[in-house]
Structure formats: structure tokens, C-alpha cells
Amino acid sequence: MGTNATANGSASSAPSHELDAPPWLRVESTLMATAQAIREAYDVRLAPIGLTLSLASLLSYIAEFGPVNQTRAAEHLGQGRAATGAQVDRLQQLGLIERRPDPDDRRVWMVAITPAGVAKAAAVGEIDTVLRSELRSGITREERQRLAAVLVRLQSNVAVAVHGVQPTASPLPPNTTIEERP
Amino acid sequence: MGTNATANGSASSAPSHELDAPPWLRVESTLMATAQAIREAYDVRLAPIGLTLSLASLLSYIAEFGPVNQTRAAEHLGQGRAATGAQVDRLQQLGLIERRPDPDDRRVWMVAITPAGVAKAAAVGEIDTVLRSELRSGITREERQRLAAVLVRLQSNVAVAVHGVQPTASPLPPNTTIEERP
DNA sequence: GACAGACTGTATGCTCCCATACAATCATGG
DNA sequence: CCATGATTGTATGGGAGCATACAGTCTGTC
């Protein structure tokens, strides 16, 4: 889980309990806990309309960028094709998207949004706007920008640490958007 | 996945492709992607010694804070008891920890570290130190502190958004440690 | 034109976690 | 004492994702 408190102040038991935590992972730990908490918050807010964060993300993508094939969508979402295929199945069962054959390529399914999907996507957009504004309360825009910059730097360092060099034009660089609009 | 590039510069296809991304989720998206990348980096680095991030985290906790029961460990790691139990099983199979009956309470298993576990925990510590220093390259300490502060604020906002009020002394506030040592 | 290679979507097995339900055990009020 | 409630650890079913393997299809080269 991730809904940890912010600073549990005065625990009742040990006094020097504040800074024990895992002996390693400090900022990194906070970062990962925060990410999970955000994911959870989105899931909670999206549950009333019957979606999860990943499904809503896929739906929004299809709603905005016309019919696409699944590989494109998977790359954009930074997932594998298998996972995306399963998500497409579910969205299709919900009647929010539909698969159309590509006349030019009999292998691919073009995934397109339905009218019901358009409505759902609008609802997702509203929920996102509201939640995001709540999450950003008390955080200035400059802070967000600095945060994003450090995060990007961190991602770059991760890429170097894992793959040796940062992937220049790799097939999966979608989520790297940085804040630039209010 | 999370090993996204930092800024994919000039894609070959569309020119205005840089800032499209998911129409919602901006800083939040970057945050979550970064967290996943970090988790992956730890998993990659820990794989040679046969551990995963969650297992290593549990092992380190047991190594540092003597024998504990599983519920305590689960709370500290911010997980459920079931997941922790499974992890304890695996660490026990690896001979890194052992379960001892609690003489005062026949329900509980006190989880204690073994000599092999001590050695493994030391290896984990080394890996963590090295990787963390790599991840922090090019990021000043002040930036990290600001980052942590914003993250804590974000977590607080999430708690408010999800639970209405931030959990004051909830039973799971462990990961919230903030950077304070080099 | 035919064939080796690349690509799309899917199926399978694996990992990791949660949420619920459950048996065993403690703790407390009568 | 003993019945009721709480707590510990576990079993089970589910969700979500990955990596691999696979069949069907396109594409480039000879």
C-alpha cells in the first residue's frame, strides 16, 4: 500500500522512531511511495465510472489520437503489447472502443473509440482535472517544474545505470512529458 | 515499463510529437514513470544476488531490527500480511531468515535473520549505496531535499483526496522517511 | 515470383500484490 | 471459569503487468 502519513509526528512507542524506516532508500523510497499513492488515488476516483488508471489512460489516448493499432498504443503507454491487448479486450467489452480491420494490413486491428467511449473519456478528463488540482494544492508551479526536472534527471540516471547509455530514440519514450501548461 | 528516454528529441514521424503524450497526467505521469524505473533499476542490480527489491527490503528490515513478527514487518513495509508472509516464505527457503516460535504467543512467528542472511544484507547494502550514488549524480542535495518536501506534500494531498483527512497516527506510516543524511 | 526475415496480435506462464475469508490463539468481561 | 471479541498467520481468488513463444501476415531481396 502507499497511503502513508506525511510525518507521523509523535509515535506513541519509541521516540527515535522518526527516521528509522528502511536503512536504505531515502528520497527514493518517498518517491516510490508517492507514486503508488497517486496511482491509488486515481484508481479510487475512477472506480465510480468503472475504470482503472491504466484503462482510463488507454481510453484517453484512443480518444485523442484517432484509431491506432495496438502496438502504437502499447508503445505510447510504455507497456508490452500483451498487456495492451488485454486492456483493449476489456474496453471493447465495455463498449467504449471497437476494433476495425485495417484494409491495408490484415494483421492489425485499428482500435477506434465509440460514442459511449467519447462520453467516458470526457468523464475521465473531468475526474483527472479535479483530482490533479487537489493534488497540486499548496504546490507552486515552479516547484512542480523543478520537481519534473529532477525527475527527468533521475530517469536519465536510471537509464544510464541500467542500460549503460540512455536510450536516444528508443521505442518507448512516451511518459516523459514535462509540465508546461497550467 | 519505465525505462523511458529523457527527451526523445526529434522523432521521425510527427513534428509536434514532443508534448502530446497522455493529455492528462503531466508531472504525475513523470513521477510514476520515474518510480517504476527506479524499482526496475533496483531489481536489475539485485538480481545477481538472487533478490528482488521487496525481498531485499524485507531482509534489510529484519537485519536491522532484530526478530519481529510478520505483522510488524508488514506494517513497516506498507504491505498486507499475506504478501509479507509469502516473502518470508521465500527468504526462509533461501536460508536467509528463520521463523522462531514466540514463547509468549503461540500464534506468532518471530522472524530472525541467519548468518547467511547477515551476509546477504551486507551485499544488499553495498548494492544500494552504489546504485543510489549513481542515481543521484548531477542532483544536488538541496534539490533532493526540495524534491522530498514536495513529495511529502503530494502524499499529504493524496491522503486528503482519498481519505478525506490525512491519517494522523495511522497504522502504516513507515516509508515517509526524508533525506537527512548524506 | 519465391523465400527469409520482420512485424502484429494473442496465448501462456511467471511475478507481485491485494482483499477477503478462515482457523488458531490471545485477552477481556461477566 | 468461559463466552465474546480481537489479533496472527495463512489460503484462495483476483488484478495487473512482463517475457517468451507462437501463428498469421507483410516486405525486401535475389
PDB file of C-alpha atoms in Angstrom, chain A:
ATOM      1  CA  MET A   1       0.000   0.000   0.000  1.00  0.00           C
ATOM      2  CA  GLY A   2       1.029   3.550  -0.231  1.00  0.00           C
ATOM      3  CA  THR A   3      -1.267   5.775   1.726  1.00  0.00           C
ATOM      4  CA  ASN A   4       1.340   6.604   4.253  1.00  0.00           C
ATOM      5  CA  ALA A   5       1.106   9.532   6.512  1.00  0.00           C
ATOM      6  CA  THR A   6       3.130  12.586   5.854  1.00  0.00           C
ATOM      7  CA  ALA A   7       5.050  12.727   9.071  1.00  0.00           C
ATOM      8  CA  ASN A   8       3.712  10.639  11.834  1.00  0.00           C
ATOM      9  CA  GLY A   9       4.925  13.166  14.294  1.00  0.00           C
ATOM     10  CA  SER A  10       4.912  11.647  17.704  1.00  0.00           C
ATOM     11  CA  ALA A  11       4.513   7.941  17.699  1.00  0.00           C
ATOM     12  CA  SER A  12       3.421   6.561  20.969  1.00  0.00           C
ATOM     13  CA  SER A  13       6.108   3.951  21.401  1.00  0.00           C
ATOM     14  CA  ALA A  14       9.721   4.660  20.572  1.00  0.00           C
ATOM     15  CA  PRO A  15      10.851   8.249  20.499  1.00  0.00           C
ATOM     16  CA  SER A  16      13.655   7.859  17.952  1.00  0.00           C
ATOM     17  CA  HIS A  17      11.254   6.208  15.583  1.00  0.00           C
ATOM     18  CA  GLU A  18      11.004   9.041  13.155  1.00  0.00           C
ATOM     19  CA  LEU A  19      13.999   8.312  10.998  1.00  0.00           C
ATOM     20  CA  ASP A  20      14.448   4.593  11.239  1.00  0.00           C
ATOM     21  CA  ALA A  21      12.482   3.316   8.274  1.00  0.00           C
ATOM     22  CA  PRO A  22      14.358   1.228   5.785  1.00  0.00           C
ATOM     23  CA  PRO A  23      18.041   1.820   6.339  1.00  0.00           C
ATOM     24  CA  TRP A  24      18.479   2.400   2.635  1.00  0.00           C
ATOM     25  CA  LEU A  25      16.199   4.083   0.149  1.00  0.00           C
ATOM     26  CA  ARG A  26      15.510   7.548   1.396  1.00  0.00           C
ATOM     27  CA  VAL A  27      14.349  10.006  -1.193  1.00  0.00           C
ATOM     28  CA  GLU A  28      13.866   7.091  -3.498  1.00  0.00           C
ATOM     29  CA  SER A  29      11.587   5.418  -1.027  1.00  0.00           C
ATOM     30  CA  THR A  30       9.476   8.502  -0.667  1.00  0.00           C
ATOM     31  CA  LEU A  31       9.316   8.835  -4.400  1.00  0.00           C
ATOM     32  CA  MET A  32       8.057   5.338  -4.923  1.00  0.00           C
ATOM     33  CA  ALA A  33       5.555   5.551  -2.100  1.00  0.00           C
ATOM     34  CA  THR A  34       4.230   8.789  -3.506  1.00  0.00           C
ATOM     35  CA  ALA A  35       3.854   7.321  -6.942  1.00  0.00           C
ATOM     36  CA  GLN A  36       1.899   4.397  -5.617  1.00  0.00           C
ATOM     37  CA  ALA A  37      -0.296   6.693  -3.592  1.00  0.00           C
ATOM     38  CA  ILE A  38      -1.082   8.741  -6.667  1.00  0.00           C
ATOM     39  CA  ARG A  39      -1.902   5.651  -8.660  1.00  0.00           C
ATOM     40  CA  GLU A  40      -4.186   4.540  -5.902  1.00  0.00           C
ATOM     41  CA  ALA A  41      -5.872   7.909  -5.744  1.00  0.00           C
ATOM     42  CA  TYR A  42      -6.625   7.757  -9.430  1.00  0.00           C
ATOM     43  CA  ASP A  43      -7.947   4.247  -9.111  1.00  0.00           C
ATOM     44  CA  VAL A  44     -10.244   5.316  -6.300  1.00  0.00           C
ATOM     45  CA  ARG A  45     -11.573   8.278  -8.217  1.00  0.00           C
ATOM     46  CA  LEU A  46     -12.019   6.317 -11.411  1.00  0.00           C
ATOM     47  CA  ALA A  47     -13.727   3.366  -9.774  1.00  0.00           C
ATOM     48  CA  PRO A  48     -17.177   5.028  -9.784  1.00  0.00           C
ATOM     49  CA  ILE A  49     -17.128   5.142 -13.562  1.00  0.00           C
ATOM     50  CA  GLY A  50     -15.899   1.581 -13.770  1.00  0.00           C
ATOM     51  CA  LEU A  51     -12.372   2.231 -14.935  1.00  0.00           C
ATOM     52  CA  THR A  52      -8.886   1.834 -13.618  1.00  0.00           C
ATOM     53  CA  LEU A  53      -5.957   4.139 -14.228  1.00  0.00           C
ATOM     54  CA  SER A  54      -4.461   2.034 -16.990  1.00  0.00           C
ATOM     55  CA  LEU A  55      -7.788   1.587 -18.734  1.00  0.00           C
ATOM     56  CA  ALA A  56      -8.570   5.266 -18.483  1.00  0.00           C
ATOM     57  CA  SER A  57      -5.147   6.122 -19.808  1.00  0.00           C
ATOM     58  CA  LEU A  58      -5.596   3.888 -22.807  1.00  0.00           C
ATOM     59  CA  LEU A  59      -9.080   5.201 -23.422  1.00  0.00           C
ATOM     60  CA  SER A  60      -7.926   8.788 -23.304  1.00  0.00           C
ATOM     61  CA  TYR A  61      -5.161   8.052 -25.724  1.00  0.00           C
ATOM     62  CA  ILE A  62      -7.516   6.456 -28.211  1.00  0.00           C
ATOM     63  CA  ALA A  63      -9.994   9.265 -27.760  1.00  0.00           C
ATOM     64  CA  GLU A  64      -7.415  11.881 -28.572  1.00  0.00           C
ATOM     65  CA  PHE A  65      -5.378  10.227 -31.299  1.00  0.00           C
ATOM     66  CA  GLY A  66      -7.816   8.678 -33.691  1.00  0.00           C
ATOM     67  CA  PRO A  67      -7.822   4.976 -34.489  1.00  0.00           C
ATOM     68  CA  VAL A  68      -4.479   3.369 -33.842  1.00  0.00           C
ATOM     69  CA  ASN A  69      -3.183  -0.132 -33.855  1.00  0.00           C
ATOM     70  CA  GLN A  70      -2.349  -1.818 -30.593  1.00  0.00           C
ATOM     71  CA  THR A  71       1.385  -1.737 -30.988  1.00  0.00           C
ATOM     72  CA  ARG A  72       1.332   2.028 -31.300  1.00  0.00           C
ATOM     73  CA  ALA A  73      -0.819   2.330 -28.225  1.00  0.00           C
ATOM     74  CA  ALA A  74       1.394  -0.032 -26.274  1.00  0.00           C
ATOM     75  CA  GLU A  75       4.489   1.950 -27.136  1.00  0.00           C
ATOM     76  CA  HIS A  76       2.827   5.160 -26.175  1.00  0.00           C
ATOM     77  CA  LEU A  77       1.736   3.823 -22.832  1.00  0.00           C
ATOM     78  CA  GLY A  78       5.104   2.254 -22.193  1.00  0.00           C
ATOM     79  CA  GLN A  79       3.691  -1.239 -21.927  1.00  0.00           C
ATOM     80  CA  GLY A  80       4.040  -4.501 -23.726  1.00  0.00           C
ATOM     81  CA  ARG A  81       1.697  -5.493 -26.499  1.00  0.00           C
ATOM     82  CA  ALA A  82       0.202  -8.333 -24.499  1.00  0.00           C
ATOM     83  CA  ALA A  83      -0.937  -6.123 -21.658  1.00  0.00           C
ATOM     84  CA  THR A  84      -2.366  -3.610 -24.084  1.00  0.00           C
ATOM     85  CA  GLY A  85      -4.234  -6.328 -25.906  1.00  0.00           C
ATOM     86  CA  ALA A  86      -5.900  -7.388 -22.678  1.00  0.00           C
ATOM     87  CA  GLN A  87      -6.852  -3.804 -21.911  1.00  0.00           C
ATOM     88  CA  VAL A  88      -8.299  -3.397 -25.370  1.00  0.00           C
ATOM     89  CA  ASP A  89     -10.352  -6.505 -24.753  1.00  0.00           C
ATOM     90  CA  ARG A  90     -11.815  -5.037 -21.624  1.00  0.00           C
ATOM     91  CA  LEU A  91     -12.550  -1.637 -23.102  1.00  0.00           C
ATOM     92  CA  GLN A  92     -14.182  -3.380 -26.019  1.00  0.00           C
ATOM     93  CA  GLN A  93     -16.332  -5.474 -23.724  1.00  0.00           C
ATOM     94  CA  LEU A  94     -17.421  -2.263 -22.071  1.00  0.00           C
ATOM     95  CA  GLY A  95     -18.430  -0.925 -25.462  1.00  0.00           C
ATOM     96  CA  LEU A  96     -16.092   2.029 -25.203  1.00  0.00           C
ATOM     97  CA  ILE A  97     -13.901   1.160 -28.160  1.00  0.00           C
ATOM     98  CA  GLU A  98     -14.136  -1.090 -31.167  1.00  0.00           C
ATOM     99  CA  ARG A  99     -11.680  -2.995 -33.317  1.00  0.00           C
ATOM    100  CA  ARG A 100     -11.781  -2.394 -37.023  1.00  0.00           C
ATOM    101  CA  PRO A 101      -9.732  -4.319 -39.523  1.00  0.00           C
ATOM    102  CA  ASP A 102      -7.071  -2.348 -41.298  1.00  0.00           C
ATOM    103  CA  PRO A 103      -7.750  -2.556 -45.036  1.00  0.00           C
ATOM    104  CA  ASP A 104      -4.063  -2.189 -45.772  1.00  0.00           C
ATOM    105  CA  ASP A 105      -2.761  -4.802 -43.355  1.00  0.00           C
ATOM    106  CA  ARG A 106      -4.675  -7.873 -42.371  1.00  0.00           C
ATOM    107  CA  ARG A 107      -2.586  -8.402 -39.256  1.00  0.00           C
ATOM    108  CA  VAL A 108      -3.572  -5.274 -37.427  1.00  0.00           C
ATOM    109  CA  TRP A 109      -6.674  -4.180 -35.631  1.00  0.00           C
ATOM    110  CA  MET A 110      -7.328  -0.495 -35.676  1.00  0.00           C
ATOM    111  CA  VAL A 111      -8.711   0.478 -32.313  1.00  0.00           C
ATOM    112  CA  ALA A 112     -11.278   3.254 -32.523  1.00  0.00           C
ATOM    113  CA  ILE A 113     -13.444   4.963 -29.963  1.00  0.00           C
ATOM    114  CA  THR A 114     -17.209   4.619 -29.849  1.00  0.00           C
ATOM    115  CA  PRO A 115     -19.746   7.291 -28.888  1.00  0.00           C
ATOM    116  CA  ALA A 116     -20.010   5.742 -25.442  1.00  0.00           C
ATOM    117  CA  GLY A 117     -16.241   5.872 -25.272  1.00  0.00           C
ATOM    118  CA  VAL A 118     -16.228   9.553 -26.085  1.00  0.00           C
ATOM    119  CA  ALA A 119     -18.571  10.227 -23.203  1.00  0.00           C
ATOM    120  CA  LYS A 120     -16.473   8.110 -20.853  1.00  0.00           C
ATOM    121  CA  ALA A 121     -13.327   9.862 -21.945  1.00  0.00           C
ATOM    122  CA  ALA A 122     -14.910  13.183 -21.119  1.00  0.00           C
ATOM    123  CA  ALA A 123     -15.775  11.902 -17.673  1.00  0.00           C
ATOM    124  CA  VAL A 124     -12.197  10.729 -17.242  1.00  0.00           C
ATOM    125  CA  GLY A 125     -10.955  14.138 -18.218  1.00  0.00           C
ATOM    126  CA  GLU A 126     -13.110  15.787 -15.611  1.00  0.00           C
ATOM    127  CA  ILE A 127     -12.028  13.430 -12.888  1.00  0.00           C
ATOM    128  CA  ASP A 128      -8.428  13.958 -13.818  1.00  0.00           C
ATOM    129  CA  THR A 129      -8.738  17.723 -13.781  1.00  0.00           C
ATOM    130  CA  VAL A 130     -10.363  17.727 -10.388  1.00  0.00           C
ATOM    131  CA  LEU A 131      -8.003  15.264  -8.786  1.00  0.00           C
ATOM    132  CA  ARG A 132      -4.937  16.887 -10.232  1.00  0.00           C
ATOM    133  CA  SER A 133      -5.920  20.244  -8.878  1.00  0.00           C
ATOM    134  CA  GLU A 134      -6.421  18.664  -5.473  1.00  0.00           C
ATOM    135  CA  LEU A 135      -3.057  17.004  -5.621  1.00  0.00           C
ATOM    136  CA  ARG A 136      -1.379  20.237  -6.565  1.00  0.00           C
ATOM    137  CA  SER A 137      -2.818  22.307  -3.785  1.00  0.00           C
ATOM    138  CA  GLY A 138      -0.091  24.023  -1.865  1.00  0.00           C
ATOM    139  CA  ILE A 139       2.499  23.310  -4.507  1.00  0.00           C
ATOM    140  CA  THR A 140       3.554  26.154  -6.709  1.00  0.00           C
ATOM    141  CA  ARG A 141       4.050  25.812 -10.365  1.00  0.00           C
ATOM    142  CA  GLU A 142       7.723  26.482 -10.014  1.00  0.00           C
ATOM    143  CA  GLU A 143       8.027  23.689  -7.524  1.00  0.00           C
ATOM    144  CA  ARG A 144       6.308  21.362  -9.934  1.00  0.00           C
ATOM    145  CA  GLN A 145       8.660  22.340 -12.692  1.00  0.00           C
ATOM    146  CA  ARG A 146      11.709  21.801 -10.531  1.00  0.00           C
ATOM    147  CA  LEU A 147      10.278  18.511  -9.431  1.00  0.00           C
ATOM    148  CA  ALA A 148       9.771  17.440 -13.016  1.00  0.00           C
ATOM    149  CA  ALA A 149      13.291  18.473 -13.925  1.00  0.00           C
ATOM    150  CA  VAL A 150      14.793  16.438 -11.122  1.00  0.00           C
ATOM    151  CA  LEU A 151      12.614  13.507 -12.041  1.00  0.00           C
ATOM    152  CA  VAL A 152      13.734  13.604 -15.627  1.00  0.00           C
ATOM    153  CA  ARG A 153      17.302  13.730 -14.464  1.00  0.00           C
ATOM    154  CA  LEU A 154      16.622  10.770 -12.249  1.00  0.00           C
ATOM    155  CA  GLN A 155      15.138   8.835 -15.127  1.00  0.00           C
ATOM    156  CA  SER A 156      18.184   9.600 -17.167  1.00  0.00           C
ATOM    157  CA  ASN A 157      20.412   8.343 -14.395  1.00  0.00           C
ATOM    158  CA  VAL A 158      18.366   5.204 -14.136  1.00  0.00           C
ATOM    159  CA  ALA A 159      18.741   4.601 -17.840  1.00  0.00           C
ATOM    160  CA  VAL A 160      22.470   5.002 -17.570  1.00  0.00           C
ATOM    161  CA  ALA A 161      22.657   2.777 -14.528  1.00  0.00           C
ATOM    162  CA  VAL A 162      20.632   0.016 -16.111  1.00  0.00           C
ATOM    163  CA  HIS A 163      21.348   0.104 -19.808  1.00  0.00           C
ATOM    164  CA  GLY A 164      24.715   1.769 -19.757  1.00  0.00           C
ATOM    165  CA  VAL A 165      23.645   4.586 -22.008  1.00  0.00           C
ATOM    166  CA  GLN A 166      20.431   6.478 -22.134  1.00  0.00           C
ATOM    167  CA  PRO A 167      18.221   5.278 -24.948  1.00  0.00           C
ATOM    168  CA  THR A 168      18.354   8.019 -27.520  1.00  0.00           C
ATOM    169  CA  ALA A 169      15.464   7.140 -29.799  1.00  0.00           C
ATOM    170  CA  SER A 170      14.204   4.010 -28.144  1.00  0.00           C
ATOM    171  CA  PRO A 171      10.778   2.660 -28.995  1.00  0.00           C
ATOM    172  CA  LEU A 172       9.185   3.614 -25.716  1.00  0.00           C
ATOM    173  CA  PRO A 173       9.623   7.225 -24.652  1.00  0.00           C
ATOM    174  CA  PRO A 174       6.106   8.461 -24.091  1.00  0.00           C
ATOM    175  CA  ASN A 175       5.556   9.354 -20.488  1.00  0.00           C
ATOM    176  CA  THR A 176       8.326  11.837 -20.390  1.00  0.00           C
ATOM    177  CA  THR A 177       6.129  14.819 -20.750  1.00  0.00           C
ATOM    178  CA  ILE A 178       7.037  17.715 -18.601  1.00  0.00           C
ATOM    179  CA  GLU A 179       4.637  20.188 -17.176  1.00  0.00           C
ATOM    180  CA  GLU A 180       4.291  23.181 -19.374  1.00  0.00           C
ATOM    181  CA  ARG A 181       0.671  24.172 -19.260  1.00  0.00           C
ATOM    182  CA  PRO A 182      -1.339  25.220 -16.247  1.00  0.00           C
TER     183      PRO A 182
END
